[in-house]
Amino acid sequence: EVQLVESGGGLVKPGGSLRLSCAASGFTFSRYTMNWVRQAPGKGLEWVSSISISTSYIYYADSVKGRFTVSRDDAKNSLFLQMNSLRAEDAGVYYCVRDLLGIGDSWGQGTLVTVSS
Amino acid sequence: DIQMTQSPSSLSASVGDRVTITCRASQGINNYLAWYQEKAGKVPKLLIYGASTLQSGVPSRFSGSGSGTEFTLTISSLQPEDVATYYCQKYYGAPFTFGPGTKVDIK
């Protein structure tokens, strides 16, 4: 069974940093592109970042480019999102999503990020 | 970047009704379009990909159609468990933009 478990969310002040992690199990992690998708409170889904197999390509939404960095550790079956210079509008639930040819076929339960002074 | 829009933003229908949601892309995306269902307090769930291919385990009352710039998600007979927000998403190259969502509830 595919499992994706996010961690690392919490309360951070504007301008602060946070590192999210996603622990994957139940599938061969190294063979999949992985995504981060977020959802602000009461709002819709927003794609944040994608990292391909072997980190061959990485993409970011314009809203986070230059502030967020996605990475992966295939040896540890883990996905990461380093978030710097956080803003109030970055608050929300961050989902780790397995990518099957561009499609989000498995989602984690999410981790909540709160940005407030 | 390609923009995604959905209509309506919300709808209310009776159990058994046929429900149709439209998703439009600002440029052609072939059939690289997925639909997701998000129930309150739950994780989004993939319903349809390739514009019309039903994900395994999804009830057959759900169907998708379209290509290019206009797509539809149809629920042939609305059930109480279908109350949710539905999102389309393009995966024809980054950014993998979601539509703003359509909230469906029971009249």
Coordinates of C-alpha atoms in Angstrom, one line a residue:
Chain A
E1 CA 0.0 0.0 0.0
V2 CA 1.3 3.4 -1.0
Q3 CA 2.0 5.6 2.1
L4 CA 3.1 9.2 2.1
V5 CA 3.6 10.8 5.5
E6 CA 4.4 14.5 5.7
S7 CA 6.0 16.2 8.7
G8 CA 7.7 19.4 9.6
G9 CA 4.8 21.8 9.5
G10 CA 4.2 24.3 12.3
L11 CA 4.0 27.9 13.3
V12 CA 6.7 30.2 11.9
K13 CA 7.0 34.0 11.8
P14 CA 6.9 35.9 8.5
G15 CA 10.3 35.8 7.0
G16 CA 11.2 32.6 8.8
S17 CA 12.0 29.2 7.4
L18 CA 10.6 25.7 7.6
R19 CA 11.7 22.3 6.2
L20 CA 8.9 19.9 5.2
S21 CA 9.6 16.2 4.9
C22 CA 7.7 13.4 3.2
A23 CA 8.4 9.7 4.1
A24 CA 7.3 7.4 1.3
S25 CA 6.7 3.6 1.5
G26 CA 4.9 0.9 -0.3
F27 CA 6.4 1.7 -3.7
T28 CA 9.8 2.2 -5.4
F29 CA 10.2 5.8 -4.5
S30 CA 13.2 6.4 -6.9
R31 CA 11.1 5.5 -9.9
Y32 CA 8.6 8.4 -9.4
T33 CA 8.4 12.1 -9.9
M34 CA 7.1 13.7 -6.7
N35 CA 5.2 16.9 -6.2
W36 CA 4.2 19.3 -3.4
V37 CA 0.7 20.7 -3.6
R38 CA -0.7 23.2 -1.0
Q39 CA -4.1 24.4 0.1
A40 CA -4.5 27.7 1.9
P41 CA -7.3 27.7 4.5
G42 CA -10.7 27.8 2.8
K43 CA -9.0 28.0 -0.7
G44 CA -8.4 25.7 -3.6
L45 CA -5.5 23.5 -4.5
E46 CA -2.2 25.0 -5.7
W47 CA 0.6 23.1 -7.3
V48 CA 3.9 24.2 -5.7
S49 CA 6.8 22.1 -7.0
S50 CA 7.8 19.0 -8.9
I51 CA 11.0 17.0 -8.8
S52 CA 11.6 14.3 -11.3
I53 CA 13.3 10.9 -11.2
S54 CA 17.1 11.4 -10.5
T55 CA 16.4 15.1 -10.0
S56 CA 16.7 15.5 -13.7
Y57 CA 14.3 18.4 -13.7
I58 CA 12.7 20.6 -11.0
Y59 CA 9.9 23.0 -11.4
Y60 CA 8.4 25.6 -9.1
A61 CA 5.3 27.7 -9.1
D62 CA 6.1 31.4 -9.7
S63 CA 4.7 32.2 -6.2
V64 CA 7.5 30.2 -4.5
K65 CA 10.3 30.4 -7.0
G66 CA 13.5 31.7 -5.4
R67 CA 12.2 31.0 -1.9
F68 CA 11.4 27.3 -1.8
T69 CA 13.8 24.4 -2.7
V70 CA 12.6 20.9 -3.4
S71 CA 14.9 17.9 -3.0
R72 CA 14.8 14.1 -2.6
D73 CA 16.8 11.4 -0.9
D74 CA 16.1 8.2 -2.8
A75 CA 18.2 6.1 -0.4
K76 CA 15.9 7.2 2.4
N77 CA 12.7 7.3 0.4
S78 CA 12.2 10.9 1.3
L79 CA 11.0 14.1 -0.3
F80 CA 11.8 17.5 1.2
L81 CA 10.7 21.1 0.8
Q82 CA 12.9 23.8 2.2
M83 CA 10.8 27.0 2.6
N84 CA 12.5 30.3 3.2
S85 CA 11.3 33.9 3.5
L86 CA 7.9 32.6 4.4
R87 CA 4.9 34.9 3.9
A88 CA 1.4 34.9 5.3
E89 CA 0.1 33.7 1.9
D90 CA 2.3 30.5 2.2
A91 CA 0.1 29.3 5.1
G92 CA -1.9 26.2 4.5
V93 CA -1.8 22.4 4.3
Y94 CA 1.1 21.0 2.2
Y95 CA 0.6 17.7 0.5
C96 CA 3.2 15.3 -0.8
V97 CA 1.9 13.8 -4.0
R98 CA 3.2 10.9 -6.0
D99 CA 3.2 11.7 -9.7
L100 CA 2.3 9.1 -12.3
L101 CA 3.1 10.6 -15.7
G102 CA 1.9 14.0 -14.5
I103 CA -1.1 12.8 -12.5
G104 CA -1.3 13.0 -8.7
D105 CA -2.3 9.4 -8.0
S106 CA -1.5 9.2 -4.3
W107 CA -1.6 12.0 -1.7
G108 CA -0.3 12.2 1.8
Q109 CA -2.5 13.5 4.7
G110 CA -0.7 16.8 4.6
T111 CA 1.1 19.0 7.1
L112 CA -0.1 22.4 8.3
V113 CA 2.1 25.4 7.9
T114 CA 1.0 28.6 9.8
V115 CA 2.8 31.8 9.2
S116 CA 2.0 34.5 11.8
S117 CA 3.8 36.9 14.1
Chain B
D1 CA 1.3 30.2 -18.5
I2 CA -1.9 28.3 -19.3
Q3 CA -4.8 29.4 -17.1
M4 CA -7.5 27.0 -15.9
T5 CA -11.1 28.0 -15.2
Q6 CA -14.1 26.1 -14.0
S7 CA -17.8 26.7 -14.2
P8 CA -19.9 26.9 -12.2
S9 CA -18.1 27.7 -9.0
S10 CA -20.8 25.9 -7.1
L11 CA -24.0 24.0 -7.8
S12 CA -26.8 22.4 -5.9
A13 CA -28.7 19.5 -7.3
S14 CA -31.0 16.7 -6.2
V15 CA -30.1 13.1 -5.6
G16 CA -30.3 11.3 -9.0
D17 CA -29.7 14.4 -11.1
R18 CA -27.2 14.6 -13.9
V19 CA -24.4 17.1 -13.0
T20 CA -21.9 18.6 -15.4
I21 CA -18.9 20.7 -14.5
T22 CA -16.8 22.5 -17.2
C23 CA -13.1 23.1 -17.2
R24 CA -11.5 25.4 -19.7
A25 CA -7.8 25.9 -20.5
S26 CA -6.6 29.2 -21.9
Q27 CA -4.5 27.2 -24.5
G28 CA -4.8 23.7 -25.9
I29 CA -3.6 21.0 -23.6
N30 CA -4.5 17.9 -25.7
N31 CA -6.1 15.5 -23.2
Y32 CA -3.6 16.2 -20.4
L33 CA -6.4 16.9 -17.9
A34 CA -7.2 15.3 -14.6
W35 CA -10.1 15.6 -12.2
Y36 CA -9.9 15.4 -8.5
Q37 CA -12.6 15.1 -5.8
E38 CA -12.0 16.7 -2.4
K39 CA -14.5 15.9 0.3
A40 CA -14.6 18.0 3.4
G41 CA -11.7 17.2 5.8
K42 CA -10.4 14.6 3.4
V43 CA -7.4 14.3 1.1
P44 CA -8.0 15.0 -2.6
K45 CA -8.7 11.9 -4.6
L46 CA -7.9 11.3 -8.3
L47 CA -11.1 10.6 -10.3
I48 CA -10.1 10.9 -14.0
Y49 CA -7.0 11.3 -16.0
G50 CA -6.3 11.7 -19.7
A51 CA -9.5 13.7 -19.7
S52 CA -11.7 10.6 -19.8
T53 CA -10.0 7.6 -18.2
L54 CA -11.6 6.6 -14.9
Q55 CA -9.1 5.9 -12.1
S56 CA -9.5 2.4 -10.7
G57 CA -12.2 2.1 -8.1
V58 CA -14.0 5.3 -9.1
P59 CA -17.8 4.7 -9.6
S60 CA -18.9 4.5 -13.2
R61 CA -21.4 7.3 -12.7
F62 CA -18.4 9.6 -13.1
S63 CA -17.2 10.3 -16.6
G64 CA -15.0 12.9 -18.3
S65 CA -14.7 14.2 -21.8
G66 CA -13.1 16.8 -23.9
S67 CA -9.8 17.7 -25.5
G68 CA -7.9 20.8 -26.4
T69 CA -9.3 23.6 -24.3
E70 CA -12.7 22.4 -23.1
F71 CA -13.4 19.6 -20.8
T72 CA -16.4 18.3 -18.8
L73 CA -16.8 16.1 -15.7
T74 CA -20.2 14.5 -15.5
I75 CA -21.9 12.7 -12.6
S76 CA -24.7 10.8 -14.3
S77 CA -26.8 10.3 -11.1
L78 CA -25.7 12.4 -8.2
Q79 CA -25.4 10.6 -4.8
P80 CA -25.2 12.0 -1.3
E81 CA -21.6 10.8 -1.1
D82 CA -20.6 12.9 -4.1
V83 CA -20.9 16.1 -2.1
A84 CA -17.4 17.6 -2.5
T85 CA -15.3 20.1 -4.3
Y86 CA -14.1 19.1 -7.8
Y87 CA -10.9 20.4 -9.3
C88 CA -9.5 20.0 -12.8
Q89 CA -5.7 20.1 -13.3
K90 CA -3.6 20.3 -16.4
Y91 CA -0.5 18.3 -16.7
Y92 CA 0.6 19.4 -20.1
G93 CA 4.0 20.8 -18.9
A94 CA 4.7 22.9 -15.8
P95 CA 3.2 24.8 -14.1
F96 CA 0.7 22.0 -13.3
T97 CA -2.2 24.4 -12.7
F98 CA -5.4 23.5 -10.9
G99 CA -8.7 25.0 -11.7
P100 CA -10.4 27.0 -8.9
G101 CA -12.8 24.3 -8.0
T102 CA -16.5 23.6 -8.2
K103 CA -18.4 22.9 -5.0
V104 CA -21.2 20.4 -5.4
D105 CA -23.9 19.8 -2.8
I106 CA -27.3 18.3 -2.5
K107 CA -30.5 20.4 -2.8

